XYZ file of C-alpha atoms in Angstrom:
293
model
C -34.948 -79.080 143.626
C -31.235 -79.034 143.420
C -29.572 -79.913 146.745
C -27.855 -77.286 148.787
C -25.033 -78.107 150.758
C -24.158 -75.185 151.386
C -26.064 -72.628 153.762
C -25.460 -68.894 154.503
C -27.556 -67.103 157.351
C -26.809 -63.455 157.362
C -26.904 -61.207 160.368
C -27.186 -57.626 160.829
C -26.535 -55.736 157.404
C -26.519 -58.946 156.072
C -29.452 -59.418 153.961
C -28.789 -60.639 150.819
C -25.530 -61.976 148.882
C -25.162 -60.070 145.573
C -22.677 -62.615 143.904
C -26.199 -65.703 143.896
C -26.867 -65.932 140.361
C -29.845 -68.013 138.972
C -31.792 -66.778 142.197
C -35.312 -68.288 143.105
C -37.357 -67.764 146.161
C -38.192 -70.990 148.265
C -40.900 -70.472 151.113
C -40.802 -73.321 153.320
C -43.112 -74.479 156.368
C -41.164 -77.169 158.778
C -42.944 -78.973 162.114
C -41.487 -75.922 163.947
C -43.257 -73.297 162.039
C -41.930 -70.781 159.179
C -38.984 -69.391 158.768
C -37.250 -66.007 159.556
C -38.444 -65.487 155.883
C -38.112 -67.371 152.337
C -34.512 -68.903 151.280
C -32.925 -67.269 148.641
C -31.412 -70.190 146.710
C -29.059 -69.708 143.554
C -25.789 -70.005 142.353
C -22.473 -69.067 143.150
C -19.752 -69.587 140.523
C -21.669 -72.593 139.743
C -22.274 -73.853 143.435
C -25.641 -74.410 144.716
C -26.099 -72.079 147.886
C -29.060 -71.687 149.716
C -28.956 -67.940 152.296
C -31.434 -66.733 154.761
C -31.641 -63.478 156.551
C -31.620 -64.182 160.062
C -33.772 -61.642 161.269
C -35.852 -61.441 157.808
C -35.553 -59.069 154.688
C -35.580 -55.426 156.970
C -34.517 -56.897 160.178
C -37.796 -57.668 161.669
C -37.215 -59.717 164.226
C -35.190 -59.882 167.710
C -32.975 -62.431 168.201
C -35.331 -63.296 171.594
C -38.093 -64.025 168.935
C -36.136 -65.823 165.980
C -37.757 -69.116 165.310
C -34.148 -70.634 164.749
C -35.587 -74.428 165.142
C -37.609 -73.791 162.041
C -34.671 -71.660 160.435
C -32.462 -74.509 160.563
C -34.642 -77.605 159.911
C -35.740 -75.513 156.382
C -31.771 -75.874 155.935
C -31.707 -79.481 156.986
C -34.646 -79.400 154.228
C -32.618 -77.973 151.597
C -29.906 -80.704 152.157
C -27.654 -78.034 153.406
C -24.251 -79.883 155.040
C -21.901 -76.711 155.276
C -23.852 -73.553 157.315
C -21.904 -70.488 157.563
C -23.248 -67.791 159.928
C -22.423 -64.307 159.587
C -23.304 -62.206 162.871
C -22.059 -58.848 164.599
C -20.931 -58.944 167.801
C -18.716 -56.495 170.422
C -14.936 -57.230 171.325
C -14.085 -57.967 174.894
C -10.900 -57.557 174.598
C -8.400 -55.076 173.750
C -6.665 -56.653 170.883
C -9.971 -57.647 169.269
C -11.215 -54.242 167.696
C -13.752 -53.408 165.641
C -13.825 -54.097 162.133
C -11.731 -57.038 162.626
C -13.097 -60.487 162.013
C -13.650 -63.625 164.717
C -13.884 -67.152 164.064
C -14.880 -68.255 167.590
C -13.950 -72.123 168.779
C -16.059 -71.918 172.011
C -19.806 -70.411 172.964
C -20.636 -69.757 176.616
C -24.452 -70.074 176.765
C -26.475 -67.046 178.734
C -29.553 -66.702 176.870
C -32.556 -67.669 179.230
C -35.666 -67.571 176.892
C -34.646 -70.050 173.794
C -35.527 -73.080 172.974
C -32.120 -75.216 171.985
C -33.092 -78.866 170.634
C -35.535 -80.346 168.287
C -36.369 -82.989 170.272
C -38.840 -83.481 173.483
C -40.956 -80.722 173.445
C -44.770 -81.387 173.356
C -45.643 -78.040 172.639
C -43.823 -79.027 169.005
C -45.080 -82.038 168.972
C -42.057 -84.076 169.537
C -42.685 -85.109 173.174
C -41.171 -88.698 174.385
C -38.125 -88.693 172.219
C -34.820 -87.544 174.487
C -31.447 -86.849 172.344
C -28.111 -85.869 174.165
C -25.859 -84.388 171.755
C -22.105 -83.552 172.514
C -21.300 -80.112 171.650
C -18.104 -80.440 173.495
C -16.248 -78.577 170.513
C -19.520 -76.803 168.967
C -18.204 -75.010 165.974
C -17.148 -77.325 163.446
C -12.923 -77.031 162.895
C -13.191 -77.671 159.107
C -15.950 -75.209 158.355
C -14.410 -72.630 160.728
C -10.721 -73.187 159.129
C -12.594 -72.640 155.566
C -14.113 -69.508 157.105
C -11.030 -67.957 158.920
C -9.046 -68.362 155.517
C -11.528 -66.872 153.171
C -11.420 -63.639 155.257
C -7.696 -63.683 155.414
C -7.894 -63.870 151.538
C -9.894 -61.156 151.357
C -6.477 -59.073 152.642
C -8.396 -55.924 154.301
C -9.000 -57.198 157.911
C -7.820 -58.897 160.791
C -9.221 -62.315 161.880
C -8.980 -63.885 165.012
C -8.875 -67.892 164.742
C -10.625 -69.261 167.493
C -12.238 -67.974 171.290
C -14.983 -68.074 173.167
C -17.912 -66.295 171.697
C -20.441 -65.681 174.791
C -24.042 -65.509 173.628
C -26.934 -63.109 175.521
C -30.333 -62.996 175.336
C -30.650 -59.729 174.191
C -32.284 -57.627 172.755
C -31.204 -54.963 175.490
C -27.104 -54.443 175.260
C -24.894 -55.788 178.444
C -24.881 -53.825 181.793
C -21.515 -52.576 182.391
C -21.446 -55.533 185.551
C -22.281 -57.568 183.024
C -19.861 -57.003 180.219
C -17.142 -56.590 183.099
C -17.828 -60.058 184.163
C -17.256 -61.576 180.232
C -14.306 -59.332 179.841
C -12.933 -60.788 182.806
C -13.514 -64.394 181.972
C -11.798 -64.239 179.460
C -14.420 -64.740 176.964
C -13.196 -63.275 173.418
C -16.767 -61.509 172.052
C -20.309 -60.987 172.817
C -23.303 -61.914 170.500
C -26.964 -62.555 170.286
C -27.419 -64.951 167.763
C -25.434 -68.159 168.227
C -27.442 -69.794 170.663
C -29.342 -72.113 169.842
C -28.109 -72.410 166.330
C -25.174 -73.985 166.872
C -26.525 -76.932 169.281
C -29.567 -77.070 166.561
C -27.002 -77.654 163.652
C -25.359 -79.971 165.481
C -28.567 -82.273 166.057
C -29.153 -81.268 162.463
C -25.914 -83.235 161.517
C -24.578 -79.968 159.871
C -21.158 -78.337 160.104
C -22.146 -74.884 161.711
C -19.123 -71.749 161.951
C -19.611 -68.161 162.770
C -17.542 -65.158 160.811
C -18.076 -62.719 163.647
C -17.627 -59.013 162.747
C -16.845 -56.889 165.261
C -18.421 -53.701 165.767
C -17.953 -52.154 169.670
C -15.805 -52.988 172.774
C -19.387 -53.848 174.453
C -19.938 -51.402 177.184
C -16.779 -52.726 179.705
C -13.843 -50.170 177.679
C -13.152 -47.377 180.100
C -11.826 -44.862 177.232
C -14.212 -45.893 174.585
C -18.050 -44.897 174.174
C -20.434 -47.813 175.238
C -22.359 -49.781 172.526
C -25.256 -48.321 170.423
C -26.918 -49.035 167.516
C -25.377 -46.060 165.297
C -22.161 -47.374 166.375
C -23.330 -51.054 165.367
C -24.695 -50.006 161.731
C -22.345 -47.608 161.006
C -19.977 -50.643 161.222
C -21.901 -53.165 159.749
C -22.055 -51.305 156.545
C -18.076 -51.619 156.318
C -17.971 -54.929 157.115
C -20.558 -56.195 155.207
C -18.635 -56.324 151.951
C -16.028 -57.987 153.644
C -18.583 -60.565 154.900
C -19.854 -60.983 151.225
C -16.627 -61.501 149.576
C -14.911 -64.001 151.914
C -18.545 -66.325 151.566
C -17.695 -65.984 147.771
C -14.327 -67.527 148.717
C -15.475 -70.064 151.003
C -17.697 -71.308 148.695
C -15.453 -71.814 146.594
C -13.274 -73.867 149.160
C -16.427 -76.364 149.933
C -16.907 -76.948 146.387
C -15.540 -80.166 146.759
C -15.674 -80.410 150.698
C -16.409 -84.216 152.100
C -19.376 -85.492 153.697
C -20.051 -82.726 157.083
C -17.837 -84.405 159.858
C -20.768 -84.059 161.978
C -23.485 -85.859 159.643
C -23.449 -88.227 161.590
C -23.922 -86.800 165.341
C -27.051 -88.165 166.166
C -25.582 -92.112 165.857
C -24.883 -92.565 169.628
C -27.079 -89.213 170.801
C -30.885 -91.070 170.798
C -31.774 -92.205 174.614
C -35.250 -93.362 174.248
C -36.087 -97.230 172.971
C -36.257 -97.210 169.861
C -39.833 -98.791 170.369
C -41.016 -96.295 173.174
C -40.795 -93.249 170.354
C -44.233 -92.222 169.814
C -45.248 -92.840 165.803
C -46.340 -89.465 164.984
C -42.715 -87.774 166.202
C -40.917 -90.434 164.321
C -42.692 -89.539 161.319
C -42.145 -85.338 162.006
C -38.806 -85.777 162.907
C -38.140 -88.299 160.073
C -35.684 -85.629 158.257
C -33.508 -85.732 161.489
C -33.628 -89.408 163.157
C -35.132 -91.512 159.891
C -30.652 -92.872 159.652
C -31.086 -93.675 163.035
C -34.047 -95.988 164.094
């Protein structure tokens, strides 16, 4: 097959990308297990794209329960390089509203439940190999400066370059405590989805950015209804053409993108000898580590 270097994941009302031409179907199994569901892989404009919905074709599972190790190892698979994430999320803060457009620079992690790295996990099978990844900056600048001017192209919405995108573990919405605390801290927008796919990409060597649509002010806005799920859909369905149009564009701006800046973040990240890694995780892991020992 082709190689893909560049991935979509799509979020809620996200589930498919109209503009892939030349479309197949590729169900993959990985040493994590399957998949949120089979990669649609085609064409767009003439550039191989590979997309996956997130929480699978009818949004079928919770972000507690998405098997993101296996979602993107069957990207690192594909040969993806460039992964563009499309996710809702609620403002927490004034002059973010919703239906305008994030492209966060920072994640605060609060999830409690998800597994974030590949690597030293015997229930996986990759016990006795130890990796220590720098996620200092986790979103990569290029991808998200491809990202944040594709939606500005698009004309119709605001974007916000840059902030702190504070992930939860879901899939219950914030207390008001809770979303008080965020708000306060400065943090820009609240999601459910980021973590762990960002540190995953990142030991995936991948370039990883998140167009953030905004849908709610959460539950901390005094004058504005708290969060619910008819708010949520209701604008999902008006940013999801949005969404769709500025991947067309971005796309487009990769066509002839350099190697991922982060390709190669696993060089100085690998703490166990070399000679102390057991055979069998080598050999699972192979996709990930194979540069590197």
């Amino acid at each position: 097959m082709e190689k893909m270097r560049i991935g979509v994941i799509g979020g809620s009302g996200v589930y498919d990308i109209p503009q892939l031409t030349d479309v197949q179907e590729v169900q993959l199994d990985t040493p994590f297990g399957a998949p949120s569901d089979a990669y649609i892989v085609g064409r767009i404009d003439g550039c191989p794209v590979a997309f996956l919905a997130r929480h699978g074709r009818g949004h079928r599972i919770s972000p507690t329960r998405l098997n993101s190790r296996a979602n993107i190892f069957g990207f690192k698979l594909l040969g993806v390089e460039y992964l563009i994430s499309i996710s809702a999320c609620g403002s927490l803060q004034p002059h973010i509203r919703p239906g305008d457009i994030v492209v966060p620079d920072q994640v605060f992690d609060r999830t409690r439940q998800r597994a974030s790295s590949f690597f030293d996990d015997p229930d996986v099978g990759t016990g006795g190999l130890v990796v220590h990844v720098s996620v200092a900056e986790p979103f990569c600048a290029y991808l998200s400066t491809v990202c944040a001017d594709s939606v500005a192209s698009y004309g119709h919405t605001t974007i916000h370059r840059g902030g702190t995108l504070v992930t939860i573990e879901g899939p219950r919405f914030s207390t008001k405590a809770e979303s008080h605390v965020f708000q306060q801290s400065g943090f820009a927008i609240v999601g459910m989805t980021a973590v762990p796919e960002v540190f995953l990409a990142r030991e995936a060597g991948m370039s990883y950015a998140t167009m953030a649509h905004v849908t709610d002010y959460d539950v901390w806005h005094e004058s504005e209804a708290p969060v619910t799920v008819e708010m949520v859909v209701r604008q999902l369905l008006v940013n999801a053409e949005v969404a769709k149009a500025a991947v067309v564009a971005a796309v487009g701006a990769l066509r002839d993108a350099p190697p991922s800046p982060h390709a190669e973040a696993l060089r100085d990240a690998i703490i166990t000898h070399r000679n102390a890694i057991p055979p069998a995780v080598r050999a699972r892991l192979d996709r990930l580590i194979g540069s590197y020992i």
